[in-house]
PDB file of C-alpha atoms and ligand atoms in Angstrom:
ATOM      1  CA  MET C  28      22.954  16.171 -33.799  1.00 98.00           C
ATOM      2  CA  GLN C  29      22.742  16.191 -30.011  1.00 98.00           C
ATOM      3  CA  LYS C  30      23.386  13.255 -27.731  1.00 98.00           C
ATOM      4  CA  LYS C  31      20.642  12.933 -25.145  1.00 97.00           C
ATOM      5  CA  SER C  32      20.206  10.735 -22.110  1.00 95.00           C
ATOM      6  CA  ILE C  33      17.427   9.756 -19.759  1.00 93.00           C
ATOM      7  CA  GLU C  34      18.163   8.853 -16.142  1.00 91.00           C
ATOM      8  CA  PHE C  35      16.346   6.066 -14.334  1.00 91.00           C
ATOM      9  CA  HIS C  36      16.185   6.333 -10.554  1.00 91.00           C
ATOM     10  CA  TYR C  37      15.101   3.426  -8.400  1.00 97.00           C
ATOM     11  CA  GLU C  38      15.500   2.237  -4.848  1.00 98.00           C
ATOM     12  CA  GLU C  39      17.261  -0.957  -3.831  1.00 98.00           C
ATOM     13  CA  TYR C  40      16.484  -2.661  -0.521  1.00 98.00           C
ATOM     14  CA  SER C  41      18.628  -5.494   0.832  1.00 98.00           C
ATOM     15  CA  SER C  42      15.501  -7.515   1.627  1.00 98.00           C
ATOM     16  CA  LYS C  43      11.753  -7.093   2.078  1.00 98.00           C
ATOM     17  CA  ASP C  44      12.379  -6.525   5.806  1.00 98.00           C
ATOM     18  CA  GLU C  45      13.814  -3.113   4.927  1.00 98.00           C
ATOM     19  CA  LEU C  46      10.569  -1.970   3.237  1.00 98.00           C
ATOM     20  CA  ASN C  47       8.033   0.207   5.032  1.00 98.00           C
ATOM     21  CA  SER C  48       5.128  -1.748   6.494  1.00 98.00           C
ATOM     22  CA  LEU C  49       2.610  -0.858   3.722  1.00 97.00           C
ATOM     23  CA  ASP C  50       4.989  -1.946   0.960  1.00 98.00           C
ATOM     24  CA  ARG C  51       5.959  -5.087   2.827  1.00 98.00           C
ATOM     25  CA  ALA C  52       2.296  -6.017   3.325  1.00 98.00           C
ATOM     26  CA  LEU C  53       1.640  -5.530  -0.405  1.00 98.00           C
ATOM     27  CA  LEU C  54       4.629  -7.655  -1.342  1.00 98.00           C
ATOM     28  CA  GLU C  55       3.432 -10.387   1.049  1.00 98.00           C
ATOM     29  CA  GLN C  56       0.125 -10.388  -0.861  1.00 98.00           C
ATOM     30  CA  ALA C  57       1.947 -10.660  -4.200  1.00 98.00           C
ATOM     31  CA  LEU C  58       3.866 -13.629  -2.778  1.00 98.00           C
ATOM     32  CA  VAL C  59       0.527 -15.251  -1.908  1.00 98.00           C
ATOM     33  CA  ALA C  60      -0.647 -14.571  -5.487  1.00 98.00           C
ATOM     34  CA  THR C  61       2.275 -16.598  -6.903  1.00 98.00           C
ATOM     35  CA  THR C  62       0.698 -19.684  -5.346  1.00 98.00           C
ATOM     36  CA  ASN C  63      -2.444 -19.175  -7.480  1.00 98.00           C
ATOM     37  CA  ALA C  64      -0.527 -18.868 -10.760  1.00 98.00           C
ATOM     38  CA  TYR C  65      -1.354 -21.202 -13.653  1.00 98.00           C
ATOM     39  CA  PRO C  66       1.916 -21.380 -15.592  1.00 98.00           C
ATOM     40  CA  GLN C  67       1.435 -24.868 -16.972  1.00 97.00           C
ATOM     41  CA  PHE C  68       4.193 -24.468 -19.594  1.00 98.00           C
ATOM     42  CA  SER C  69       6.840 -22.225 -18.030  1.00 98.00           C
ATOM     43  CA  LYS C  70       6.361 -23.320 -14.392  1.00 98.00           C
ATOM     44  CA  PHE C  71       7.305 -19.704 -13.626  1.00 98.00           C
ATOM     45  CA  GLN C  72       4.764 -18.489 -11.090  1.00 98.00           C
ATOM     46  CA  VAL C  73       4.281 -14.722 -11.064  1.00 98.00           C
ATOM     47  CA  GLY C  74       2.154 -12.842  -8.548  1.00 98.00           C
ATOM     48  CA  ALA C  75       1.077  -9.200  -8.619  1.00 98.00           C
ATOM     49  CA  ALA C  76      -0.704  -7.128  -5.986  1.00 98.00           C
ATOM     50  CA  ALA C  77      -1.965  -3.570  -6.441  1.00 98.00           C
ATOM     51  CA  ARG C  78      -2.894  -1.110  -3.716  1.00 98.00           C
ATOM     52  CA  LEU C  79      -5.418   1.392  -5.028  1.00 98.00           C
ATOM     53  CA  SER C  80      -5.910   4.967  -3.871  1.00 96.00           C
ATOM     54  CA  ASN C  81      -9.037   3.803  -2.005  1.00 94.00           C
ATOM     55  CA  GLY C  82      -6.825   1.429   0.019  1.00 95.00           C
ATOM     56  CA  LYS C  83      -8.170  -1.742  -1.609  1.00 97.00           C
ATOM     57  CA  ILE C  84      -5.718  -4.472  -2.563  1.00 98.00           C
ATOM     58  CA  HIS C  85      -6.225  -6.652  -5.640  1.00 98.00           C
ATOM     59  CA  LEU C  86      -4.222  -9.742  -6.575  1.00 98.00           C
ATOM     60  CA  ALA C  87      -3.575 -11.592  -9.797  1.00 98.00           C
ATOM     61  CA  SER C  88      -1.166 -14.137 -11.194  1.00 98.00           C
ATOM     62  CA  ASN C  89       0.033 -15.283 -14.592  1.00 98.00           C
ATOM     63  CA  PHE C  90      -2.102 -17.605 -16.648  1.00 97.00           C
ATOM     64  CA  GLU C  91      -0.980 -19.882 -19.458  1.00 98.00           C
ATOM     65  CA  ASN C  92      -3.243 -21.994 -21.611  1.00 96.00           C
ATOM     66  CA  THR C  93      -2.792 -23.452 -25.069  1.00 95.00           C
ATOM     67  CA  SER C  94      -3.926 -20.299 -26.870  1.00 94.00           C
ATOM     68  CA  ILE C  95      -2.869 -17.468 -24.565  1.00 92.00           C
ATOM     69  CA  THR C  96      -0.204 -16.492 -22.073  1.00 96.00           C
ATOM     70  CA  SER C  97      -1.102 -13.634 -19.842  1.00 98.00           C
ATOM     71  CA  CYS C  98       1.267 -11.938 -17.421  1.00 98.00           C
ATOM     72  CA  ALA C  99       0.229 -11.350 -13.817  1.00 98.00           C
ATOM     73  CA  GLU C 100       0.299  -7.566 -14.301  1.00 98.00           C
ATOM     74  CA  GLN C 101      -1.896  -7.842 -17.398  1.00 98.00           C
ATOM     75  CA  GLU C 102      -4.384 -10.075 -15.568  1.00 98.00           C
ATOM     76  CA  LEU C 103      -4.450  -7.605 -12.684  1.00 98.00           C
ATOM     77  CA  LEU C 104      -5.231  -4.657 -14.944  1.00 98.00           C
ATOM     78  CA  SER C 105      -7.978  -6.646 -16.702  1.00 97.00           C
ATOM     79  CA  HIS C 106      -9.575  -7.405 -13.326  1.00 97.00           C
ATOM     80  CA  LEU C 107      -9.449  -3.744 -12.307  1.00 97.00           C
ATOM     81  CA  HIS C 108     -11.002  -2.616 -15.579  1.00 96.00           C
ATOM     82  CA  ALA C 109     -13.784  -5.151 -15.111  1.00 97.00           C
ATOM     83  CA  LEU C 110     -14.424  -4.022 -11.535  1.00 96.00           C
ATOM     84  CA  TYR C 111     -14.121  -0.246 -11.729  1.00 95.00           C
ATOM     85  CA  ARG C 112     -14.921   2.442 -14.268  1.00 87.00           C
ATOM     86  CA  GLU C 113     -11.986   4.456 -12.949  1.00 93.00           C
ATOM     87  CA  PHE C 114      -9.195   3.492 -10.594  1.00 96.00           C
ATOM     88  CA  THR C 115      -5.879   4.838  -9.412  1.00 97.00           C
ATOM     89  CA  ILE C 116      -3.094   2.426  -8.534  1.00 98.00           C
ATOM     90  CA  GLU C 117      -0.772   3.766  -5.835  1.00 98.00           C
ATOM     91  CA  THR C 118       1.641   0.842  -5.760  1.00 98.00           C
ATOM     92  CA  ILE C 119       2.020  -2.511  -7.470  1.00 98.00           C
ATOM     93  CA  ALA C 120       4.192  -5.358  -6.195  1.00 99.00           C
ATOM     94  CA  VAL C 121       5.390  -8.077  -8.565  1.00 99.00           C
ATOM     95  CA  THR C 122       7.182 -11.232  -7.522  1.00 98.00           C
ATOM     96  CA  PHE C 123       7.743 -14.788  -8.715  1.00 98.00           C
ATOM     97  CA  ASP C 124       8.545 -18.359  -7.810  1.00 98.00           C
ATOM     98  CA  ASN C 125      10.383 -20.383 -10.439  1.00 98.00           C
ATOM     99  CA  THR C 126       9.323 -23.967  -9.784  1.00 98.00           C
ATOM    100  CA  ASN C 127      11.588 -25.451 -12.487  1.00 98.00           C
ATOM    101  CA  PRO C 128      14.075 -27.825 -10.870  1.00 98.00           C
ATOM    102  CA  GLY C 129      17.476 -26.322 -10.071  1.00 98.00           C
ATOM    103  CA  THR C 130      16.407 -22.704 -10.559  1.00 98.00           C
ATOM    104  CA  LYS C 131      16.517 -19.803  -8.109  1.00 98.00           C
ATOM    105  CA  SER C 132      13.919 -17.241  -7.109  1.00 98.00           C
ATOM    106  CA  ASP C 133      16.107 -15.074  -4.890  1.00 98.00           C
ATOM    107  CA  PHE C 134      16.384 -11.987  -7.126  1.00 98.00           C
ATOM    108  CA  PRO C 135      13.843  -9.345  -8.214  1.00 98.00           C
ATOM    109  CA  ILE C 136      11.636  -9.892 -11.265  1.00 98.00           C
ATOM    110  CA  THR C 137      11.375  -6.884 -13.592  1.00 98.00           C
ATOM    111  CA  PRO C 138       8.188  -6.495 -15.655  1.00 98.00           C
ATOM    112  CA  CYS C 139       8.247  -7.325 -19.369  1.00 98.00           C
ATOM    113  CA  GLY C 140       7.970  -4.585 -21.992  1.00 97.00           C
ATOM    114  CA  LYS C 141       4.295  -5.168 -22.727  1.00 97.00           C
ATOM    115  CA  CYS C 142       3.416  -4.938 -19.026  1.00 98.00           C
ATOM    116  CA  ARG C 143       5.384  -1.705 -18.707  1.00 98.00           C
ATOM    117  CA  GLN C 144       3.308  -0.247 -21.532  1.00 97.00           C
ATOM    118  CA  LEU C 145       0.069  -1.469 -19.919  1.00 97.00           C
ATOM    119  CA  LEU C 146       1.095  -0.090 -16.528  1.00 98.00           C
ATOM    120  CA  LEU C 147       2.103   3.208 -18.106  1.00 97.00           C
ATOM    121  CA  GLU C 148      -1.370   3.616 -19.555  1.00 95.00           C
ATOM    122  CA  ALA C 149      -2.872   2.853 -16.129  1.00 97.00           C
ATOM    123  CA  GLU C 150      -0.517   5.430 -14.624  1.00 97.00           C
ATOM    124  CA  MET C 151      -1.601   8.052 -17.146  1.00 94.00           C
ATOM    125  CA  SER C 152      -5.302   7.399 -16.621  1.00 93.00           C
ATOM    126  CA  GLY C 153      -4.827   7.417 -12.821  1.00 93.00           C
ATOM    127  CA  LYS C 154      -2.897  10.716 -13.122  1.00 92.00           C
ATOM    128  CA  LYS C 155      -0.460   9.590 -10.426  1.00 95.00           C
ATOM    129  CA  PRO C 156       2.903   7.813 -10.611  1.00 97.00           C
ATOM    130  CA  ILE C 157       2.578   4.118  -9.786  1.00 98.00           C
ATOM    131  CA  ARG C 158       5.307   2.813  -7.498  1.00 98.00           C
ATOM    132  CA  VAL C 159       6.527  -0.586  -8.681  1.00 98.00           C
ATOM    133  CA  ILE C 160       7.925  -3.030  -6.120  1.00 99.00           C
ATOM    134  CA  MET C 161       9.945  -5.822  -7.760  1.00 98.00           C
ATOM    135  CA  ALA C 162      11.029  -8.859  -5.782  1.00 98.00           C
ATOM    136  CA  GLY C 163      11.681 -12.581  -5.699  1.00 98.00           C
ATOM    137  CA  GLN C 164      10.919 -15.069  -2.939  1.00 98.00           C
ATOM    138  CA  SER C 165      13.866 -13.610  -1.050  1.00 98.00           C
ATOM    139  CA  GLY C 166      16.839 -11.327  -1.640  1.00 98.00           C
ATOM    140  CA  LYS C 167      17.006  -7.754  -2.893  1.00 98.00           C
ATOM    141  CA  VAL C 168      13.894  -5.713  -3.584  1.00 98.00           C
ATOM    142  CA  LEU C 169      13.775  -2.897  -6.134  1.00 98.00           C
ATOM    143  CA  VAL C 170      11.281  -0.039  -6.071  1.00 98.00           C
ATOM    144  CA  ALA C 171      10.713   2.253  -9.048  1.00 98.00           C
ATOM    145  CA  THR C 172       8.932   5.474  -8.193  1.00 95.00           C
ATOM    146  CA  GLY C 173       6.919   5.577 -11.423  1.00 96.00           C
ATOM    147  CA  VAL C 174       6.298   3.526 -14.561  1.00 97.00           C
ATOM    148  CA  GLN C 175       7.203   6.359 -16.919  1.00 95.00           C
ATOM    149  CA  THR C 176      10.834   6.145 -15.836  1.00 93.00           C
ATOM    150  CA  MET C 177      10.825   2.402 -16.588  1.00 96.00           C
ATOM    151  CA  LEU C 178       9.800   2.909 -20.196  1.00 96.00           C
ATOM    152  CA  PRO C 179      11.715   5.776 -21.756  1.00 94.00           C
ATOM    153  CA  LEU C 180      10.491   7.056 -25.112  1.00 95.00           C
ATOM    154  CA  ALA C 181       7.294   5.074 -24.679  1.00 94.00           C
ATOM    155  CA  TYR C 182       4.652   4.752 -27.330  1.00 93.00           C
ATOM    156  CA  SER C 183       1.623   6.905 -26.528  1.00 88.00           C
ATOM    157  CA  ALA C 184      -1.952   6.780 -27.784  1.00 84.00           C
ATOM    158  CA  GLU C 185      -1.690  10.577 -27.945  1.00 84.00           C
ATOM    159  CA  PHE C 186       0.455  10.153 -31.084  1.00 90.00           C
ATOM    160  CA  ILE C 187      -2.664   9.067 -32.976  1.00 92.00           C
ATOM    161  CA  ASN C 188      -4.384  12.416 -32.557  1.00 86.00           C
ATOM    162  CA  THR C 189      -1.399  14.719 -33.051  1.00 79.00           C
TER     163      THR C 189
HETATM  164  N1  LIG U  23       5.401 -13.110 -16.733  1.00 82.57           N
HETATM  165  C1  LIG U  23       4.626 -12.294 -15.952  1.00 82.57           C
HETATM  166  O1  LIG U  23       3.585 -12.728 -15.425  1.00 82.57           O
HETATM  167  N2  LIG U  23       5.029 -11.009 -15.770  1.00 82.57           N
HETATM  168  C2  LIG U  23       6.160 -10.463 -16.305  1.00 82.57           C
HETATM  169  O2  LIG U  23       6.393  -9.270 -16.142  1.00 82.57           O
HETATM  170  C3  LIG U  23       7.102 -11.308 -17.046  1.00 82.57           C
HETATM  171  C4  LIG U  23       6.630 -12.674 -17.377  1.00 82.57           C
HETATM  172  C5  LIG U  23       4.959 -14.483 -16.972  1.00 82.57           C
HETATM  173  C6  LIG U  23       4.498 -14.751 -18.377  1.00 82.57           C
HETATM  174  C7  LIG U  23       4.691 -16.241 -18.493  1.00 82.57           C
HETATM  175  O3  LIG U  23       3.523 -16.879 -18.016  1.00 82.57           O
HETATM  176  C8  LIG U  23       5.834 -16.537 -17.525  1.00 82.57           C
HETATM  177  O4  LIG U  23       6.017 -15.373 -16.742  1.00 82.57           O
HETATM  178  C9  LIG U  23       7.141 -16.895 -18.208  1.00 82.57           C
HETATM  179  O5  LIG U  23       7.574 -15.880 -19.069  1.00 82.57           O
END
Protein backbone atom coordinates (compact mmCIF):
# COMPACT_ATOMS: atom_id res chain seq x y z
CA MET A 1 0.00 0.00 0.00
CA GLN A 2 1.17 3.52 -0.80
CA LYS A 3 -0.29 6.72 0.56
CA LYS A 4 -0.87 9.23 -2.21
CA SER A 5 -1.92 12.85 -2.23
CA ILE A 6 -3.14 15.38 -4.74
CA GLU A 7 -2.41 19.08 -4.30
CA PHE A 8 -4.94 21.77 -5.14
CA HIS A 9 -3.54 25.19 -5.99
CA TYR A 10 -5.74 28.25 -6.18
CA GLU A 11 -5.41 31.99 -5.92
CA GLU A 12 -7.04 34.12 -3.24
CA TYR A 13 -7.72 37.81 -3.81
CA SER A 14 -8.77 40.12 -0.97
CA SER A 15 -11.53 41.58 -3.14
CA LYS A 16 -12.61 41.82 -6.78
CA ASP A 17 -10.64 45.09 -7.03
CA GLU A 18 -7.44 43.03 -6.92
CA LEU A 19 -8.40 41.02 -10.04
CA ASN A 20 -7.04 41.89 -13.47
CA SER A 21 -9.43 43.94 -15.58
CA LEU A 22 -10.65 41.02 -17.76
CA ASP A 23 -11.47 38.86 -14.74
CA ARG A 24 -13.11 41.75 -12.93
CA ALA A 25 -15.27 42.53 -15.97
CA LEU A 26 -16.36 38.88 -16.16
CA LEU A 27 -17.21 38.80 -12.47
CA GLU A 28 -19.24 42.01 -12.87
CA GLN A 29 -21.26 40.21 -15.57
CA ALA A 30 -21.82 37.22 -13.28
CA LEU A 31 -23.05 39.63 -10.60
CA VAL A 32 -25.54 41.02 -13.14
CA ALA A 33 -26.64 37.43 -13.90
CA THR A 34 -27.59 36.87 -10.23
CA THR A 35 -30.35 39.43 -10.70
CA ASN A 36 -31.94 37.24 -13.41
CA ALA A 37 -31.95 34.09 -11.27
CA TYR A 38 -35.22 32.24 -10.65
CA PRO A 39 -34.63 30.52 -7.31
CA GLN A 40 -38.24 30.50 -6.16
CA PHE A 41 -37.60 27.93 -3.40
CA SER A 42 -34.07 28.59 -2.13
CA LYS A 43 -34.00 32.37 -2.71
CA PHE A 44 -30.30 31.77 -3.39
CA GLN A 45 -29.51 33.67 -6.57
CA VAL A 46 -26.52 32.32 -8.48
CA GLY A 47 -25.00 33.97 -11.55
CA ALA A 48 -22.40 32.56 -13.93
CA ALA A 49 -20.54 34.25 -16.78
CA ALA A 50 -18.21 32.52 -19.24
CA ARG A 51 -15.63 34.15 -21.47
CA LEU A 52 -15.01 32.00 -24.53
CA SER A 53 -11.81 31.77 -26.56
CA ASN A 54 -13.50 33.92 -29.24
CA GLY A 55 -13.91 36.68 -26.62
CA LYS A 56 -17.69 36.31 -26.35
CA ILE A 57 -19.28 36.44 -22.91
CA HIS A 58 -22.35 34.36 -22.02
CA LEU A 59 -24.42 34.63 -18.85
CA ALA A 60 -26.77 32.31 -17.03
CA SER A 61 -28.36 31.95 -13.63
CA ASN A 62 -29.94 29.21 -11.56
CA PHE A 63 -33.48 28.13 -12.26
CA GLU A 64 -35.86 26.36 -9.90
CA ASN A 65 -39.30 25.11 -10.79
CA THR A 66 -41.48 22.42 -9.26
CA SER A 67 -39.88 19.59 -11.23
CA ILE A 68 -36.29 20.71 -11.75
CA THR A 69 -33.52 22.69 -10.11
CA SER A 70 -30.75 23.72 -12.39
CA CYS A 71 -27.52 25.37 -11.29
CA ALA A 72 -26.28 28.50 -13.04
CA GLU A 73 -23.21 26.67 -14.37
CA GLN A 74 -25.39 23.88 -15.76
CA GLU A 75 -27.72 26.38 -17.44
CA LEU A 76 -24.72 28.16 -18.92
CA LEU A 77 -23.30 24.98 -20.42
CA SER A 78 -26.71 24.05 -21.86
CA HIS A 79 -26.92 27.46 -23.55
CA LEU A 80 -23.44 27.07 -25.02
CA HIS A 81 -24.21 23.61 -26.35
CA ALA A 82 -27.38 24.95 -27.96
CA LEU A 83 -25.52 27.86 -29.55
CA TYR A 84 -22.26 26.31 -30.72
CA ARG A 85 -21.16 22.96 -32.09
CA GLU A 86 -17.79 23.47 -30.42
CA PHE A 87 -16.65 26.03 -27.89
CA THR A 88 -13.73 26.66 -25.60
CA ILE A 89 -14.30 28.38 -22.27
CA GLU A 90 -11.31 30.41 -21.12
CA THR A 91 -12.74 31.57 -17.80
CA ILE A 92 -15.97 31.20 -15.87
CA ALA A 93 -17.04 33.44 -13.00
CA VAL A 94 -19.62 32.23 -10.47
CA THR A 95 -21.18 34.36 -7.78
CA PHE A 96 -24.35 34.55 -5.69
CA ASP A 97 -26.73 36.70 -3.72
CA ASN A 98 -28.53 35.01 -0.84
CA THR A 99 -31.79 36.92 -0.51
CA ASN A 100 -32.98 34.96 2.56
CA PRO A 101 -33.40 37.34 5.48
CA GLY A 102 -30.44 37.56 7.85
CA THR A 103 -27.99 35.78 5.55
CA LYS A 104 -24.69 37.00 4.13
CA SER A 105 -23.29 36.98 0.61
CA ASP A 106 -19.81 38.27 1.39
CA PHE A 107 -17.81 35.07 0.80
CA PRO A 108 -17.01 33.07 -2.37
CA ILE A 109 -19.40 30.42 -3.67
CA THR A 110 -17.73 27.15 -4.71
CA PRO A 111 -19.43 25.07 -7.42
CA CYS A 112 -21.32 21.91 -6.46
CA GLY A 113 -19.98 18.47 -7.36
CA LYS A 114 -22.27 17.98 -10.35
CA CYS A 115 -21.23 21.33 -11.82
CA ARG A 116 -17.56 20.46 -11.35
CA GLN A 117 -18.13 17.29 -13.35
CA LEU A 118 -20.00 19.22 -16.07
CA LEU A 119 -17.29 21.88 -16.22
CA LEU A 120 -14.60 19.21 -16.34
CA GLU A 121 -16.19 17.69 -19.42
CA ALA A 122 -16.34 21.15 -21.03
CA GLU A 123 -12.68 21.63 -20.14
CA MET A 124 -11.75 18.31 -21.74
CA SER A 125 -13.69 19.02 -24.93
CA GLY A 126 -12.22 22.55 -25.11
CA LYS A 127 -8.72 21.08 -24.60
CA LYS A 128 -7.76 24.02 -22.38
CA PRO A 129 -7.90 24.51 -18.61
CA ILE A 130 -10.89 26.63 -17.59
CA ARG A 131 -10.09 29.25 -14.97
CA VAL A 132 -12.84 29.40 -12.35
CA ILE A 133 -13.48 32.68 -10.53
CA MET A 134 -15.52 32.19 -7.35
CA ALA A 135 -16.99 35.14 -5.50
CA GLY A 136 -19.83 36.58 -3.46
CA GLN A 137 -21.35 40.05 -3.62
CA SER A 138 -18.25 41.30 -1.82
CA GLY A 139 -15.26 39.94 0.08
CA LYS A 140 -12.58 37.47 -0.97
CA VAL A 141 -12.40 36.06 -4.48
CA LEU A 142 -10.90 32.66 -5.28
CA VAL A 143 -9.52 31.66 -8.66
CA ALA A 144 -8.80 28.05 -9.60
CA THR A 145 -6.55 27.66 -12.61
CA GLY A 146 -8.37 24.60 -13.96
CA VAL A 147 -11.39 22.42 -13.22
CA GLN A 148 -9.39 19.20 -13.14
CA THR A 149 -7.69 20.31 -9.93
CA MET A 150 -11.10 20.97 -8.36
CA LEU A 151 -12.29 17.42 -8.91
CA PRO A 152 -9.57 14.94 -8.05
CA LEU A 153 -10.11 11.34 -9.12
CA ALA A 154 -12.99 12.44 -11.32
CA TYR A 155 -15.24 10.08 -13.17
CA SER A 156 -14.44 10.02 -16.88
CA ALA A 157 -16.46 8.87 -19.87
CA GLU A 158 -13.20 7.34 -21.09
CA PHE A 159 -13.68 4.58 -18.48
CA ILE A 160 -16.54 3.20 -20.59
CA ASN A 161 -14.29 2.36 -23.52
CA THR A 162 -11.25 1.08 -21.63
N1 LIG B 1 -26.55 26.46 -7.20
C1 LIG B 1 -25.93 26.89 -8.34
O1 LIG B 1 -26.56 27.53 -9.20
N2 LIG B 1 -24.61 26.59 -8.51
C2 LIG B 1 -23.85 25.90 -7.61
O2 LIG B 1 -22.69 25.62 -7.89
C3 LIG B 1 -24.41 25.52 -6.31
C4 LIG B 1 -25.87 25.71 -6.15
C5 LIG B 1 -27.97 26.74 -7.02
C6 LIG B 1 -28.85 25.52 -7.11
C7 LIG B 1 -30.07 25.96 -6.34
O3 LIG B 1 -30.95 26.63 -7.22
C8 LIG B 1 -29.52 26.98 -5.34
O4 LIG B 1 -28.20 27.28 -5.75
C9 LIG B 1 -29.50 26.48 -3.91
O5 LIG B 1 -28.74 25.31 -3.77
